[in-house]
Amino acid sequence: DAGVIQSPRHEVTEMGQEVTLRCKPISGHDYLFWYRQTMMRGLELLIYFNNNVPIDDSGMPEDRFSAKMPNASFSTLKIQPSEPRDSAVYFCASSFRGAKGETQYFGPGTRLLVL
Amino acid sequence: EDQVTQSPEALRLQEGESSSLNCSYTVSGLRGLFWYRQDPGKGPEFLFTLYSAGEEKEKERLKATLTKKESFLHITAPKPEDSATYLCAVHSNAGNMLTFGGGTRLMVKP
């Protein structure tokens, strides 16, 4: 398996522009997670899906952020409008619910810079 | 609320100098404790899952152990290629999310 795939790997945009980040989870996984990582705050969970349904979005910073999962193999995280404080690395992760604690597998991340 | 604290924040070792990283946690029922390795510019890479106190897992120069309050990642005779940030995370019975610690940045000098 190719693992979790994210695109783009790098994104530079100007304040006020819309940004869309994309994720393809590992085939067969039924959970998908979006994280944000910064030096100051570390790794933070933004939202997660189970079987394409959003379960917990309490980590989404504000209404400018939205996430969708139209099918089992694709998810997007959108920021509109973007602000400089959104600059961070955004990771997507996926897992399969087993009998015990599920291992999350991470993608390579999208490094976002908002000027 | 689940909490995870890792120490030290940074650790410098000479090649071959064994040491341990600590992960202290409070959680409402532990479902699993995870160790990840993260290299600069990359996503966290899964290393181990521990489920119950007393459990140990090993992989090459790394050994992870678990008690009811903390986990240790022991590094035996480290090499420069072991340099990375090591992240600890807990999965509680309360939900489906992982709570991550701040990580330990390990630097191994030749």
PDB file of C-alpha atoms in Angstrom:
ATOM      1  CA  ASP A   1       0.000   0.000   0.000  1.00  0.00           C
ATOM      2  CA  ALA A   2       1.193   3.517  -0.765  1.00  0.00           C
ATOM      3  CA  GLY A   3       0.275   4.801   2.666  1.00  0.00           C
ATOM      4  CA  VAL A   4      -1.626   7.994   3.330  1.00  0.00           C
ATOM      5  CA  ILE A   5      -1.265  10.432   0.445  1.00  0.00           C
ATOM      6  CA  GLN A   6      -1.526  14.194   0.860  1.00  0.00           C
ATOM      7  CA  SER A   7      -1.429  17.018  -1.634  1.00  0.00           C
ATOM      8  CA  PRO A   8      -0.056  19.512  -2.141  1.00  0.00           C
ATOM      9  CA  ARG A   9       3.125  18.975  -0.139  1.00  0.00           C
ATOM     10  CA  HIS A  10       3.778  22.697   0.030  1.00  0.00           C
ATOM     11  CA  GLU A  11       1.417  25.620  -0.355  1.00  0.00           C
ATOM     12  CA  VAL A  12       2.221  29.321  -0.272  1.00  0.00           C
ATOM     13  CA  THR A  13      -0.693  31.709  -0.474  1.00  0.00           C
ATOM     14  CA  GLU A  14      -1.674  35.233   0.411  1.00  0.00           C
ATOM     15  CA  MET A  15      -3.923  36.233   3.256  1.00  0.00           C
ATOM     16  CA  GLY A  16      -7.569  36.072   2.279  1.00  0.00           C
ATOM     17  CA  GLN A  17      -7.168  33.344  -0.320  1.00  0.00           C
ATOM     18  CA  GLU A  18      -8.915  29.981  -0.148  1.00  0.00           C
ATOM     19  CA  VAL A  19      -6.727  26.957   0.546  1.00  0.00           C
ATOM     20  CA  THR A  20      -7.745  23.342  -0.057  1.00  0.00           C
ATOM     21  CA  LEU A  21      -5.722  20.459   1.308  1.00  0.00           C
ATOM     22  CA  ARG A  22      -6.334  16.906   0.090  1.00  0.00           C
ATOM     23  CA  CYS A  23      -5.937  13.473   1.606  1.00  0.00           C
ATOM     24  CA  LYS A  24      -6.272   9.892   0.404  1.00  0.00           C
ATOM     25  CA  PRO A  25      -6.350   7.460   3.346  1.00  0.00           C
ATOM     26  CA  ILE A  26      -5.050   3.907   3.360  1.00  0.00           C
ATOM     27  CA  SER A  27      -7.483   1.599   1.602  1.00  0.00           C
ATOM     28  CA  GLY A  28      -9.728  -0.239   4.054  1.00  0.00           C
ATOM     29  CA  HIS A  29      -9.278   2.234   6.897  1.00  0.00           C
ATOM     30  CA  ASP A  30     -12.513   3.553   8.347  1.00  0.00           C
ATOM     31  CA  TYR A  31     -11.185   6.466  10.405  1.00  0.00           C
ATOM     32  CA  LEU A  32      -9.623   9.629   9.026  1.00  0.00           C
ATOM     33  CA  PHE A  33      -8.046  12.390  11.097  1.00  0.00           C
ATOM     34  CA  TRP A  34      -6.846  15.903  10.299  1.00  0.00           C
ATOM     35  CA  TYR A  35      -4.100  17.388  12.503  1.00  0.00           C
ATOM     36  CA  ARG A  36      -2.204  20.661  12.596  1.00  0.00           C
ATOM     37  CA  GLN A  37       1.364  20.895  13.879  1.00  0.00           C
ATOM     38  CA  THR A  38       3.160  24.056  14.983  1.00  0.00           C
ATOM     39  CA  MET A  39       6.229  24.661  17.099  1.00  0.00           C
ATOM     40  CA  MET A  40       4.193  26.441  19.743  1.00  0.00           C
ATOM     41  CA  ARG A  41       1.253  24.046  20.083  1.00  0.00           C
ATOM     42  CA  GLY A  42       2.615  20.729  18.855  1.00  0.00           C
ATOM     43  CA  LEU A  43       0.265  18.266  17.179  1.00  0.00           C
ATOM     44  CA  GLU A  44      -3.409  19.183  17.486  1.00  0.00           C
ATOM     45  CA  LEU A  45      -6.397  17.198  16.291  1.00  0.00           C
ATOM     46  CA  LEU A  46      -8.748  19.304  14.176  1.00  0.00           C
ATOM     47  CA  ILE A  47     -11.464  16.848  13.129  1.00  0.00           C
ATOM     48  CA  TYR A  48     -11.994  13.167  12.546  1.00  0.00           C
ATOM     49  CA  PHE A  49     -14.342  11.040  10.451  1.00  0.00           C
ATOM     50  CA  ASN A  50     -15.657   7.527  10.850  1.00  0.00           C
ATOM     51  CA  ASN A  51     -17.028   5.860   7.721  1.00  0.00           C
ATOM     52  CA  ASN A  52     -17.018   9.257   5.967  1.00  0.00           C
ATOM     53  CA  VAL A  53     -19.110  10.908   8.705  1.00  0.00           C
ATOM     54  CA  PRO A  54     -17.621  13.756  10.795  1.00  0.00           C
ATOM     55  CA  ILE A  55     -17.607  12.629  14.427  1.00  0.00           C
ATOM     56  CA  ASP A  56     -15.782  15.332  16.349  1.00  0.00           C
ATOM     57  CA  ASP A  57     -14.856  18.754  14.974  1.00  0.00           C
ATOM     58  CA  SER A  58     -14.236  20.424  18.326  1.00  0.00           C
ATOM     59  CA  GLY A  59     -10.612  21.057  17.361  1.00  0.00           C
ATOM     60  CA  MET A  60     -11.475  23.134  14.314  1.00  0.00           C
ATOM     61  CA  PRO A  61     -10.254  26.602  15.247  1.00  0.00           C
ATOM     62  CA  GLU A  62     -13.085  28.619  13.724  1.00  0.00           C
ATOM     63  CA  ASP A  63     -15.656  28.781  10.974  1.00  0.00           C
ATOM     64  CA  ARG A  64     -13.013  29.566   8.390  1.00  0.00           C
ATOM     65  CA  PHE A  65     -12.053  25.885   8.553  1.00  0.00           C
ATOM     66  CA  SER A  66     -14.191  23.157   7.016  1.00  0.00           C
ATOM     67  CA  ALA A  67     -13.607  19.507   6.176  1.00  0.00           C
ATOM     68  CA  LYS A  68     -15.406  17.000   4.008  1.00  0.00           C
ATOM     69  CA  MET A  69     -15.127  13.343   3.208  1.00  0.00           C
ATOM     70  CA  PRO A  70     -17.321  12.608   0.166  1.00  0.00           C
ATOM     71  CA  ASN A  71     -16.176   8.988  -0.037  1.00  0.00           C
ATOM     72  CA  ALA A  72     -13.932   6.454   1.675  1.00  0.00           C
ATOM     73  CA  SER A  73     -10.884   7.352  -0.377  1.00  0.00           C
ATOM     74  CA  PHE A  74     -10.846  11.138  -0.291  1.00  0.00           C
ATOM     75  CA  SER A  75     -11.036  14.017   2.162  1.00  0.00           C
ATOM     76  CA  THR A  76     -10.455  17.760   1.978  1.00  0.00           C
ATOM     77  CA  LEU A  77      -9.641  20.422   4.528  1.00  0.00           C
ATOM     78  CA  LYS A  78     -10.514  23.924   3.388  1.00  0.00           C
ATOM     79  CA  ILE A  79      -9.513  27.264   4.871  1.00  0.00           C
ATOM     80  CA  GLN A  80     -11.452  30.289   3.629  1.00  0.00           C
ATOM     81  CA  PRO A  81     -10.282  32.991   4.041  1.00  0.00           C
ATOM     82  CA  SER A  82      -6.760  32.081   5.075  1.00  0.00           C
ATOM     83  CA  GLU A  83      -4.784  34.100   7.617  1.00  0.00           C
ATOM     84  CA  PRO A  84      -1.052  34.207   8.465  1.00  0.00           C
ATOM     85  CA  ARG A  85      -1.716  32.437  11.793  1.00  0.00           C
ATOM     86  CA  ASP A  86      -2.938  29.412   9.830  1.00  0.00           C
ATOM     87  CA  SER A  87       0.641  28.776   8.726  1.00  0.00           C
ATOM     88  CA  ALA A  88       1.524  25.282   9.940  1.00  0.00           C
ATOM     89  CA  VAL A  89       2.012  21.718   8.781  1.00  0.00           C
ATOM     90  CA  TYR A  90      -1.268  19.896   8.277  1.00  0.00           C
ATOM     91  CA  PHE A  91      -1.294  16.117   8.579  1.00  0.00           C
ATOM     92  CA  CYS A  92      -3.874  13.594   7.592  1.00  0.00           C
ATOM     93  CA  ALA A  93      -3.915  10.193   9.308  1.00  0.00           C
ATOM     94  CA  SER A  94      -6.045   7.078   8.939  1.00  0.00           C
ATOM     95  CA  SER A  95      -6.724   3.990  11.023  1.00  0.00           C
ATOM     96  CA  PHE A  96      -8.792   0.833  11.125  1.00  0.00           C
ATOM     97  CA  ARG A  97     -10.882   0.114  14.175  1.00  0.00           C
ATOM     98  CA  GLY A  98      -9.797  -3.156  15.707  1.00  0.00           C
ATOM     99  CA  ALA A  99     -10.366  -4.799  19.050  1.00  0.00           C
ATOM    100  CA  LYS A 100      -7.770  -2.639  20.782  1.00  0.00           C
ATOM    101  CA  GLY A 101      -6.434   0.873  20.448  1.00  0.00           C
ATOM    102  CA  GLU A 102      -6.174   1.733  16.790  1.00  0.00           C
ATOM    103  CA  THR A 103      -2.852   2.704  15.236  1.00  0.00           C
ATOM    104  CA  GLN A 104      -3.020   5.885  13.205  1.00  0.00           C
ATOM    105  CA  TYR A 105      -0.820   6.107  10.116  1.00  0.00           C
ATOM    106  CA  PHE A 106       0.196   9.580   9.069  1.00  0.00           C
ATOM    107  CA  GLY A 107       0.716  11.137   5.680  1.00  0.00           C
ATOM    108  CA  PRO A 108       3.751  13.276   4.804  1.00  0.00           C
ATOM    109  CA  GLY A 109       1.909  16.509   5.571  1.00  0.00           C
ATOM    110  CA  THR A 110       1.176  19.750   3.751  1.00  0.00           C
ATOM    111  CA  ARG A 111       3.354  22.678   4.744  1.00  0.00           C
ATOM    112  CA  LEU A 112       1.188  25.803   4.501  1.00  0.00           C
ATOM    113  CA  LEU A 113       2.547  29.331   4.518  1.00  0.00           C
ATOM    114  CA  VAL A 114       0.081  32.219   4.467  1.00  0.00           C
ATOM    115  CA  LEU A 115       1.713  35.554   3.701  1.00  0.00           C
TER     116      LEU A 115
ATOM    117  CA  GLU B   1      -9.215  15.435  30.241  1.00  0.00           C
ATOM    118  CA  ASP B   2      -6.385  13.239  28.976  1.00  0.00           C
ATOM    119  CA  GLN B   3      -2.894  14.653  29.416  1.00  0.00           C
ATOM    120  CA  VAL B   4       0.493  13.554  28.130  1.00  0.00           C
ATOM    121  CA  THR B   5       3.809  15.072  29.211  1.00  0.00           C
ATOM    122  CA  GLN B   6       7.115  14.105  27.668  1.00  0.00           C
ATOM    123  CA  SER B   7      10.559  14.731  29.121  1.00  0.00           C
ATOM    124  CA  PRO B   8      13.120  15.895  28.451  1.00  0.00           C
ATOM    125  CA  GLU B   9      12.136  18.287  25.655  1.00  0.00           C
ATOM    126  CA  ALA B  10      15.547  17.780  24.063  1.00  0.00           C
ATOM    127  CA  LEU B  11      18.308  15.247  24.607  1.00  0.00           C
ATOM    128  CA  ARG B  12      21.830  15.219  23.238  1.00  0.00           C
ATOM    129  CA  LEU B  13      23.711  11.925  23.296  1.00  0.00           C
ATOM    130  CA  GLN B  14      27.031  10.689  22.055  1.00  0.00           C
ATOM    131  CA  GLU B  15      26.885   7.704  19.754  1.00  0.00           C
ATOM    132  CA  GLY B  16      26.713   4.586  21.922  1.00  0.00           C
ATOM    133  CA  GLU B  17      25.473   6.454  25.018  1.00  0.00           C
ATOM    134  CA  SER B  18      22.269   4.717  26.133  1.00  0.00           C
ATOM    135  CA  SER B  19      19.405   6.703  27.665  1.00  0.00           C
ATOM    136  CA  SER B  20      15.640   6.811  28.205  1.00  0.00           C
ATOM    137  CA  LEU B  21      12.812   9.124  27.190  1.00  0.00           C
ATOM    138  CA  ASN B  22       9.841   9.549  29.497  1.00  0.00           C
ATOM    139  CA  CYS B  23       6.129   9.860  28.753  1.00  0.00           C
ATOM    140  CA  SER B  24       3.850  10.550  31.734  1.00  0.00           C
ATOM    141  CA  TYR B  25       0.135  10.340  31.199  1.00  0.00           C
ATOM    142  CA  THR B  26      -3.247  10.715  32.867  1.00  0.00           C
ATOM    143  CA  VAL B  27      -6.155   9.150  31.068  1.00  0.00           C
ATOM    144  CA  SER B  28      -9.662   7.948  31.820  1.00  0.00           C
ATOM    145  CA  GLY B  29      -9.044   4.312  30.994  1.00  0.00           C
ATOM    146  CA  LEU B  30      -6.105   3.486  28.740  1.00  0.00           C
ATOM    147  CA  ARG B  31      -6.973   1.871  25.453  1.00  0.00           C
ATOM    148  CA  GLY B  32      -3.448   2.129  24.083  1.00  0.00           C
ATOM    149  CA  LEU B  33      -0.215   4.103  24.326  1.00  0.00           C
ATOM    150  CA  PHE B  34       1.632   4.853  21.109  1.00  0.00           C
ATOM    151  CA  TRP B  35       5.188   5.851  20.278  1.00  0.00           C
ATOM    152  CA  TYR B  36       5.975   7.600  17.021  1.00  0.00           C
ATOM    153  CA  ARG B  37       9.181   8.839  15.457  1.00  0.00           C
ATOM    154  CA  GLN B  38       9.142  12.045  13.418  1.00  0.00           C
ATOM    155  CA  ASP B  39      11.959  13.147  11.134  1.00  0.00           C
ATOM    156  CA  PRO B  40      12.178  16.782   9.975  1.00  0.00           C
ATOM    157  CA  GLY B  41       9.773  17.498   7.134  1.00  0.00           C
ATOM    158  CA  LYS B  42       7.976  14.175   7.484  1.00  0.00           C
ATOM    159  CA  GLY B  43       4.890  12.776   9.147  1.00  0.00           C
ATOM    160  CA  PRO B  44       5.027  10.789  12.391  1.00  0.00           C
ATOM    161  CA  GLU B  45       6.074   7.187  11.798  1.00  0.00           C
ATOM    162  CA  PHE B  46       4.516   4.507  14.002  1.00  0.00           C
ATOM    163  CA  LEU B  47       6.905   2.605  16.280  1.00  0.00           C
ATOM    164  CA  PHE B  48       5.004   0.785  19.055  1.00  0.00           C
ATOM    165  CA  THR B  49       1.652   0.295  20.731  1.00  0.00           C
ATOM    166  CA  LEU B  50       1.447  -0.753  24.388  1.00  0.00           C
ATOM    167  CA  TYR B  51      -1.853  -1.784  25.914  1.00  0.00           C
ATOM    168  CA  SER B  52      -1.307  -2.719  29.570  1.00  0.00           C
ATOM    169  CA  ALA B  53       1.080  -2.109  32.452  1.00  0.00           C
ATOM    170  CA  GLY B  54       4.093  -4.392  32.346  1.00  0.00           C
ATOM    171  CA  GLU B  55       4.057  -4.740  28.599  1.00  0.00           C
ATOM    172  CA  GLU B  56       7.300  -4.237  26.653  1.00  0.00           C
ATOM    173  CA  LYS B  57       8.002  -3.960  22.928  1.00  0.00           C
ATOM    174  CA  GLU B  58      11.372  -3.915  21.154  1.00  0.00           C
ATOM    175  CA  LYS B  59      12.592  -2.848  17.748  1.00  0.00           C
ATOM    176  CA  GLU B  60      16.299  -2.735  16.962  1.00  0.00           C
ATOM    177  CA  ARG B  61      17.878  -0.335  19.506  1.00  0.00           C
ATOM    178  CA  LEU B  62      14.526   0.787  20.914  1.00  0.00           C
ATOM    179  CA  LYS B  63      12.514  -0.726  23.753  1.00  0.00           C
ATOM    180  CA  ALA B  64       9.250   0.690  25.036  1.00  0.00           C
ATOM    181  CA  THR B  65       7.858  -0.112  28.484  1.00  0.00           C
ATOM    182  CA  LEU B  66       4.605   0.808  30.191  1.00  0.00           C
ATOM    183  CA  THR B  67       3.426   1.344  33.768  1.00  0.00           C
ATOM    184  CA  LYS B  68       0.082   2.667  35.008  1.00  0.00           C
ATOM    185  CA  LYS B  69       1.377   6.235  34.972  1.00  0.00           C
ATOM    186  CA  GLU B  70       4.179   6.425  32.437  1.00  0.00           C
ATOM    187  CA  SER B  71       6.002   4.888  29.544  1.00  0.00           C
ATOM    188  CA  PHE B  72       9.693   4.836  28.770  1.00  0.00           C
ATOM    189  CA  LEU B  73      11.435   4.588  25.446  1.00  0.00           C
ATOM    190  CA  HIS B  74      14.869   3.126  26.090  1.00  0.00           C
ATOM    191  CA  ILE B  75      17.523   3.674  23.450  1.00  0.00           C
ATOM    192  CA  THR B  76      20.491   1.325  23.632  1.00  0.00           C
ATOM    193  CA  ALA B  77      23.786   2.291  21.997  1.00  0.00           C
ATOM    194  CA  PRO B  78      22.149   4.940  19.771  1.00  0.00           C
ATOM    195  CA  LYS B  79      23.480   5.865  16.349  1.00  0.00           C
ATOM    196  CA  PRO B  80      23.276   9.239  14.580  1.00  0.00           C
ATOM    197  CA  GLU B  81      20.422   7.896  12.430  1.00  0.00           C
ATOM    198  CA  ASP B  82      18.317   7.600  15.589  1.00  0.00           C
ATOM    199  CA  SER B  83      18.218  11.395  15.740  1.00  0.00           C
ATOM    200  CA  ALA B  84      14.581  12.482  15.456  1.00  0.00           C
ATOM    201  CA  THR B  85      11.666  13.739  17.518  1.00  0.00           C
ATOM    202  CA  TYR B  86       9.912  10.977  19.450  1.00  0.00           C
ATOM    203  CA  LEU B  87       6.217  11.457  20.150  1.00  0.00           C
ATOM    204  CA  CYS B  88       4.081   9.684  22.699  1.00  0.00           C
ATOM    205  CA  ALA B  89       0.276   9.550  22.458  1.00  0.00           C
ATOM    206  CA  VAL B  90      -2.544   7.956  24.440  1.00  0.00           C
ATOM    207  CA  HIS B  91      -5.857   6.600  23.281  1.00  0.00           C
ATOM    208  CA  SER B  92      -8.432   6.532  26.063  1.00  0.00           C
ATOM    209  CA  ASN B  93     -11.660   4.606  26.438  1.00  0.00           C
ATOM    210  CA  ALA B  94     -13.482   7.943  26.388  1.00  0.00           C
ATOM    211  CA  GLY B  95     -13.234   8.405  22.641  1.00  0.00           C
ATOM    212  CA  ASN B  96     -11.500   7.672  19.389  1.00  0.00           C
ATOM    213  CA  MET B  97      -8.866  10.376  19.495  1.00  0.00           C
ATOM    214  CA  LEU B  98      -5.174  10.358  20.298  1.00  0.00           C
ATOM    215  CA  THR B  99      -3.751  12.905  22.738  1.00  0.00           C
ATOM    216  CA  PHE B 100      -0.135  13.683  21.923  1.00  0.00           C
ATOM    217  CA  GLY B 101       2.685  14.855  24.133  1.00  0.00           C
ATOM    218  CA  GLY B 102       5.003  17.642  23.076  1.00  0.00           C
ATOM    219  CA  GLY B 103       7.737  15.261  21.970  1.00  0.00           C
ATOM    220  CA  THR B 104      11.413  14.744  22.807  1.00  0.00           C
ATOM    221  CA  ARG B 105      13.941  15.926  20.256  1.00  0.00           C
ATOM    222  CA  LEU B 106      16.837  13.453  20.274  1.00  0.00           C
ATOM    223  CA  MET B 107      20.213  14.339  18.783  1.00  0.00           C
ATOM    224  CA  VAL B 108      22.895  11.670  18.585  1.00  0.00           C
ATOM    225  CA  LYS B 109      26.381  12.883  17.737  1.00  0.00           C
ATOM    226  CA  PRO B 110      29.016  10.635  16.179  1.00  0.00           C
TER     227      PRO B 110
END
